[in-house]
mmCIF file of C-alpha atoms in Angstrom:
data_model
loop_
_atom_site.group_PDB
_atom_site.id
_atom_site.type_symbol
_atom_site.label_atom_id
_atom_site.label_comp_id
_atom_site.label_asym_id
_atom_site.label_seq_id
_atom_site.Cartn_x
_atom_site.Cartn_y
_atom_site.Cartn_z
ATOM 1 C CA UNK A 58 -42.140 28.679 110.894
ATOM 2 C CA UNK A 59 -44.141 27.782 107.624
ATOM 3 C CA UNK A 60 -43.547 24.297 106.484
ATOM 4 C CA UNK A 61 -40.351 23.405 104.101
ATOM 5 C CA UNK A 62 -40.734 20.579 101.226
ATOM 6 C CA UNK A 63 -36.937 18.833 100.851
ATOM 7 C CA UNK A 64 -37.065 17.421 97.191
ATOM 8 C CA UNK A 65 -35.294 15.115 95.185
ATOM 9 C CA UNK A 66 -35.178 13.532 91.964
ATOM 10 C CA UNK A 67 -33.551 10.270 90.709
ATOM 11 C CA UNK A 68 -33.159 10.784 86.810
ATOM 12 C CA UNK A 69 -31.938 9.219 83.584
ATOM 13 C CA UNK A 70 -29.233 12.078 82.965
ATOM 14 C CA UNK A 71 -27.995 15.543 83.771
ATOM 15 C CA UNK A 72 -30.389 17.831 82.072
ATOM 16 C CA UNK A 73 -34.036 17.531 80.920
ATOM 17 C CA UNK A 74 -32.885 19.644 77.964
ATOM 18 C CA UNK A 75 -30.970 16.917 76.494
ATOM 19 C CA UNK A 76 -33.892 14.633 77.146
ATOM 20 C CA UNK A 77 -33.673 13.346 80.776
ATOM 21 C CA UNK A 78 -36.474 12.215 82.918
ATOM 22 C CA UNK A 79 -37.307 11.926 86.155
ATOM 23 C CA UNK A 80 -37.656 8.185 87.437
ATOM 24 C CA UNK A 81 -38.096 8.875 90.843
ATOM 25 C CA UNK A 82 -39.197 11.786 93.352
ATOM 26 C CA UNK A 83 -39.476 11.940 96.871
ATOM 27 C CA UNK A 84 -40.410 14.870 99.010
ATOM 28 C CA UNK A 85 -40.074 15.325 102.657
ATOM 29 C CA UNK A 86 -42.009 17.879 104.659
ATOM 30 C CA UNK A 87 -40.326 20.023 107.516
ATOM 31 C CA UNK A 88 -42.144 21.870 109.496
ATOM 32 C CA UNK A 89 -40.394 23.190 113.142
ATOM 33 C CA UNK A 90 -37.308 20.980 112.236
ATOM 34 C CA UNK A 91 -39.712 17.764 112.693
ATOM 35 C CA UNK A 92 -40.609 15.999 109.790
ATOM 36 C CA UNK A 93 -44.354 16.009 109.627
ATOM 37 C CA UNK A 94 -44.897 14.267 105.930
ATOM 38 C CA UNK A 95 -43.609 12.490 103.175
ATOM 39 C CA UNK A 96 -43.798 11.792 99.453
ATOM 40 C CA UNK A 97 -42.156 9.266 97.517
ATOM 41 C CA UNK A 98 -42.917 8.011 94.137
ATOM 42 C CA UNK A 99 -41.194 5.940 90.886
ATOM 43 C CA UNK A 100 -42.673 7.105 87.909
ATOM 44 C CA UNK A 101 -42.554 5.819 84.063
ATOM 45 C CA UNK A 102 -41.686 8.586 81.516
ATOM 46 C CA UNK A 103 -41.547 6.087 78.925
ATOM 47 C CA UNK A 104 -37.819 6.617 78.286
ATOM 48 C CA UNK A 105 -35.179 3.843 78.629
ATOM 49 C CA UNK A 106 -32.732 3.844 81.485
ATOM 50 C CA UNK A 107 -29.325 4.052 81.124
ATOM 51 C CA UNK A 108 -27.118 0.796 82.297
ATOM 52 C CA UNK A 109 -24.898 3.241 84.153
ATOM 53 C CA UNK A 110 -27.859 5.250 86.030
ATOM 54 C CA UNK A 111 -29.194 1.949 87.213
ATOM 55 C CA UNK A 112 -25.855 0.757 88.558
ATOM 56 C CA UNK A 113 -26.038 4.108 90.548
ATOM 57 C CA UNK A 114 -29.658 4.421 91.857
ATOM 58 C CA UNK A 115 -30.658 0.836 91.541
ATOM 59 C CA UNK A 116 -33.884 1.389 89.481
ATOM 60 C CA UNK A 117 -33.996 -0.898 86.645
ATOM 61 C CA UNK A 118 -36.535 -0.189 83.594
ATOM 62 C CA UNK A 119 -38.986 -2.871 84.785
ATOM 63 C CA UNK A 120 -39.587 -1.031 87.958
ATOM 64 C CA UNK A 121 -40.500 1.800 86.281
ATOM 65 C CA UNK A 122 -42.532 0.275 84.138
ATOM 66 C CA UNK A 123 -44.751 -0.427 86.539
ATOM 67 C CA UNK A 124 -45.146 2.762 87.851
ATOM 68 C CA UNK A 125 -47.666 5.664 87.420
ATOM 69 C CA UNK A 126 -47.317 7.663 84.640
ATOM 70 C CA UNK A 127 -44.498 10.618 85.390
ATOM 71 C CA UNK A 128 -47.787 13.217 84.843
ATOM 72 C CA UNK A 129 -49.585 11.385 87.486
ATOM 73 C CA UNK A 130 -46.909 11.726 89.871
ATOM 74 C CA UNK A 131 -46.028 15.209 89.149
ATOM 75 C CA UNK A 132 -49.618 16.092 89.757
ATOM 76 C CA UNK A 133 -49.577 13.995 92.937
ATOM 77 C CA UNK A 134 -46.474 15.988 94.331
ATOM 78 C CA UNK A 135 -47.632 19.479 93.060
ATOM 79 C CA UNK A 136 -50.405 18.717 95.178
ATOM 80 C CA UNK A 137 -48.092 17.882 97.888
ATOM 81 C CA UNK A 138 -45.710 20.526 98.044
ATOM 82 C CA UNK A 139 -49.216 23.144 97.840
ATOM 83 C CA UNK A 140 -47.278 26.461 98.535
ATOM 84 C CA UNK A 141 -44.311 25.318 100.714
ATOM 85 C CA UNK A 142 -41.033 26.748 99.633
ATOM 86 C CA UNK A 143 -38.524 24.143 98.612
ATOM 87 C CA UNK A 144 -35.079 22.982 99.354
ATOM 88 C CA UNK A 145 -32.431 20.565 97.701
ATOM 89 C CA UNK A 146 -29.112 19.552 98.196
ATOM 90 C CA UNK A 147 -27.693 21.219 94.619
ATOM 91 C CA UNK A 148 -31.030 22.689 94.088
ATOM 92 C CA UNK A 149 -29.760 23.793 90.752
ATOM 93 C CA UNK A 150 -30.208 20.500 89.537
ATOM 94 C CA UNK A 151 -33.792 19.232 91.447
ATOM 95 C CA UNK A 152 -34.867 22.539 90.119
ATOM 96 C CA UNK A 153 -34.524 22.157 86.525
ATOM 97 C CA UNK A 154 -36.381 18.660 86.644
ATOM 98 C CA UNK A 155 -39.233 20.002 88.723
ATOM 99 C CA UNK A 156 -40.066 22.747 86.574
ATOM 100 C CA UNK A 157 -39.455 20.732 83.923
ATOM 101 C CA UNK A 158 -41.414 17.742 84.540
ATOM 102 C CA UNK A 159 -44.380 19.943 85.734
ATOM 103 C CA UNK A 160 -44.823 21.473 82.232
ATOM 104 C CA UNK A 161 -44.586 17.887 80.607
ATOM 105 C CA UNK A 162 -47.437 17.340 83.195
ATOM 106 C CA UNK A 163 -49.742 20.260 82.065
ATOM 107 C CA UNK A 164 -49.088 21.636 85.993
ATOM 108 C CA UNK A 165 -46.675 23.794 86.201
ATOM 109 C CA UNK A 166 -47.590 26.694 88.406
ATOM 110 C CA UNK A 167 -47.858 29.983 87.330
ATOM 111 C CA UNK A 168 -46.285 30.751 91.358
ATOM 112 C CA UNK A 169 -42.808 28.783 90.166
ATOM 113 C CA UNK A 170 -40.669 32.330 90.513
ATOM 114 C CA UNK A 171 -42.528 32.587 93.806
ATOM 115 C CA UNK A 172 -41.477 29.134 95.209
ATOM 116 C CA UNK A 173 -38.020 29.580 95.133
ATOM 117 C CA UNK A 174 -35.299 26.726 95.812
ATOM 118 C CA UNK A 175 -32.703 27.508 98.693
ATOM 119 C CA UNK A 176 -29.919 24.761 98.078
ATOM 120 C CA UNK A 177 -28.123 23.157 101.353
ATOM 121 C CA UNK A 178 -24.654 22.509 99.751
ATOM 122 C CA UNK A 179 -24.761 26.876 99.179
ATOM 123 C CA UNK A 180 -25.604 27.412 102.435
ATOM 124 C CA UNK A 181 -23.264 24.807 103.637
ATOM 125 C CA UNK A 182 -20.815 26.218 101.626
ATOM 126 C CA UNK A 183 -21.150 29.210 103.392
ATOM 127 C CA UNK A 184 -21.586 27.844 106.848
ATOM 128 C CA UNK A 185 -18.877 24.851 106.771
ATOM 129 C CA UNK A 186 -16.014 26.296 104.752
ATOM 130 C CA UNK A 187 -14.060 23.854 106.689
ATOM 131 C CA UNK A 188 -15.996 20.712 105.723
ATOM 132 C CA UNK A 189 -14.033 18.131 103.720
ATOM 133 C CA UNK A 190 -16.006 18.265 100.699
ATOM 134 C CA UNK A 191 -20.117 19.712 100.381
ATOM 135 C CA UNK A 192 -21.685 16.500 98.876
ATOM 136 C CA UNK A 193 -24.566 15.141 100.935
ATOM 137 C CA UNK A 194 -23.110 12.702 101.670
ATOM 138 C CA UNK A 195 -19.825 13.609 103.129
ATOM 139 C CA UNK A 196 -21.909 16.476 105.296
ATOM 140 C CA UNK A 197 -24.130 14.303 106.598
ATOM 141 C CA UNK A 198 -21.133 11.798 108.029
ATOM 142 C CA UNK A 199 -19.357 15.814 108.916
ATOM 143 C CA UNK A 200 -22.520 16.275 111.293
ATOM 144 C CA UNK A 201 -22.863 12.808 112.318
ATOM 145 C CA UNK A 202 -26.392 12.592 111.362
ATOM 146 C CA UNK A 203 -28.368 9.543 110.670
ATOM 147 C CA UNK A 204 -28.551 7.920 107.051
ATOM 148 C CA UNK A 205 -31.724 6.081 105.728
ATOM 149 C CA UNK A 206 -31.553 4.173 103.175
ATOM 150 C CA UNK A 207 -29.652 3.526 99.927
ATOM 151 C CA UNK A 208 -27.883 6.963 98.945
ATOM 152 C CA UNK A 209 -29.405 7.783 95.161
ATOM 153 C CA UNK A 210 -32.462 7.136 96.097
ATOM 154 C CA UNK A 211 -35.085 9.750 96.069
ATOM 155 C CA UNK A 212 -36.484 8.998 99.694
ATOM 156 C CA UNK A 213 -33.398 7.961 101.672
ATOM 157 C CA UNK A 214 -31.708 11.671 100.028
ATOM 158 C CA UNK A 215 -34.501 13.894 100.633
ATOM 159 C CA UNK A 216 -34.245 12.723 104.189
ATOM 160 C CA UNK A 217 -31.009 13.096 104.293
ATOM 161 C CA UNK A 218 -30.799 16.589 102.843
ATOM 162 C CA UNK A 219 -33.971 17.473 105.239
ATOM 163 C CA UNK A 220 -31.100 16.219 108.134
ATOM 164 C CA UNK A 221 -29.129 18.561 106.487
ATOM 165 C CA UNK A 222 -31.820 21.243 107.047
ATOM 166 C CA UNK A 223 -32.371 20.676 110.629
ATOM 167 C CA UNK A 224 -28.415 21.202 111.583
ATOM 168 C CA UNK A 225 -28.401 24.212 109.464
ATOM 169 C CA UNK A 226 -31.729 25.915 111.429
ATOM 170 C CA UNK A 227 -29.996 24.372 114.675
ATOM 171 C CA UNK A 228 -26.561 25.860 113.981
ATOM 172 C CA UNK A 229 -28.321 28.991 113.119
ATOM 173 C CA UNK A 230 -29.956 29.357 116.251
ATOM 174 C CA UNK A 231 -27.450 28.070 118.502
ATOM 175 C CA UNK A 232 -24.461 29.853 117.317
ATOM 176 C CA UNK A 233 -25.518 32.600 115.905
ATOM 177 C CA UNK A 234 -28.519 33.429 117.680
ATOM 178 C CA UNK A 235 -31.258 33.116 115.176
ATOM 179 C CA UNK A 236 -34.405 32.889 116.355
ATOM 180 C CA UNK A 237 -36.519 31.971 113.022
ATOM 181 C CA UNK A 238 -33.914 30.344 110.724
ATOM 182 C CA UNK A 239 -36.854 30.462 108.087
ATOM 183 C CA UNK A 240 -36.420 29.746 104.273
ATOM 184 C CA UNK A 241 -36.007 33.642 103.540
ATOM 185 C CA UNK A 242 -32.563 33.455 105.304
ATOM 186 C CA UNK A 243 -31.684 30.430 103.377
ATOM 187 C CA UNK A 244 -31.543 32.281 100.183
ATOM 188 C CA UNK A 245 -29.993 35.080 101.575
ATOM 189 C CA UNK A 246 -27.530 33.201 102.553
ATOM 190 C CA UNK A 247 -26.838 31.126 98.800
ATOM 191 C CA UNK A 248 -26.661 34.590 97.309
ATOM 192 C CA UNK A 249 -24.230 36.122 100.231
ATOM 193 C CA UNK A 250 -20.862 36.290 99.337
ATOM 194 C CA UNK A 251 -18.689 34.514 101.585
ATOM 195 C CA UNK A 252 -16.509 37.160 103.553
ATOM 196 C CA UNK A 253 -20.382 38.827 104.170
ATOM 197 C CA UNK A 254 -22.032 36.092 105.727
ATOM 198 C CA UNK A 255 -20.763 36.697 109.703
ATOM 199 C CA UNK A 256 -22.519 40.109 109.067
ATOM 200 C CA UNK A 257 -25.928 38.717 106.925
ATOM 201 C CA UNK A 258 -26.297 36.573 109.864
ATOM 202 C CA UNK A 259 -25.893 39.162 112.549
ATOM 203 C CA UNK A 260 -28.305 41.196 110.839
ATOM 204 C CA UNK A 261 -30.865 38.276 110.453
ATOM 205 C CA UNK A 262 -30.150 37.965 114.806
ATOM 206 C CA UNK A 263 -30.798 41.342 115.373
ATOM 207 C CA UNK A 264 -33.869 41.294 113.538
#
């Protein structure tokens, strides 16, 4: 299978259309369910950040002001991620900040409807309706997979959504007889609508 870049973004807020930044990106690169490379990176948007969102990721405003400028590091990771389709854990929300923060950076690709996000927490939604809750964290302690470092940071949560990743392929293959549990099937799978999935899946084992 073609590699898969896991992304995600620490931030200042909710939405880049109200103003939030990135402050932090890290990207993980999966490539046979082995993690063959990573990316991690603070950057310095020149925006001030918030009391609250440092209390929660632990980045303070002197860290990131000493960090490459946020266009620097968005070229950096462009270059990174190449053509590799992309996944997040609520992809709605790395998304928005990638595209965003790409155009701020005079990169953004004219490929972005072409790289599409698939989002774990849809997929697990779909594949773990019995899971307590579909935060990353809460799956990752369901499937008793490792944690790395502090949770709301960019690095430690990329890995632990690309975790995420690997039981999904694995549960695809093992219980429902998938042989290439690619990206493609991933966002088949977001967009499925729940009582369909048993037979998307059986399709995608037939195949």
């Amino acid at each position: 299978m073609k590699p898969i870049a896991v992304i995600d973004f620490e931030t200042t807020g909710l939405s880049p259309a109200m103003g939030d930044r990135a402050t932090e990106v890290a990207i993980v690169l999966v490539e046979g369910g082995r993690v063959v490379d990573r990316f991690q990176s603070l950057m310095n948007a020149g925006v001030r950040i918030p009391a609250f969102i440092t209390s929660l990721t632990g980045i303070t405003n002197a860290m990131v002001a000493s960090a490459p400028d946020a266009a620097t590091v968005m070229a950096d990771a462009n270059r990174f991620v190449g053509a590799a389709p992309l996944v997040a854990h609520n992809a709605s929300f790395d998304r928005k900040f990638w595209e965003a923060e790409l155009a701020r950076a005079g990169v953004m690709k004219a490929m972005a409807a072409a790289q599409p996000f698939a989002c774990t927490m849809l997929v697990s939604r779909r594949l773990y309706p019995q899971a307590p809750s579909h935060k990353l964290g809460v799956l990752v302690d369901y499937h008793r997979l490792p944690k790395s470092g502090r949770a709301h940071r960019a690095l430690a949560d990329a890995e632990m959504a690309a975790s995420l990743l690997g039981q999904i392929q694995h549960d695809l293959c093992t219980r429902h007889g998938v042989a290439r549990p690619d990206h493609a099937l991933l966002m088949a799978l977001q967009r499925c609508a729940k009582p369909a999935v048993r037979a998307l899946v059986a399709q995608y084992a037939d195949a």
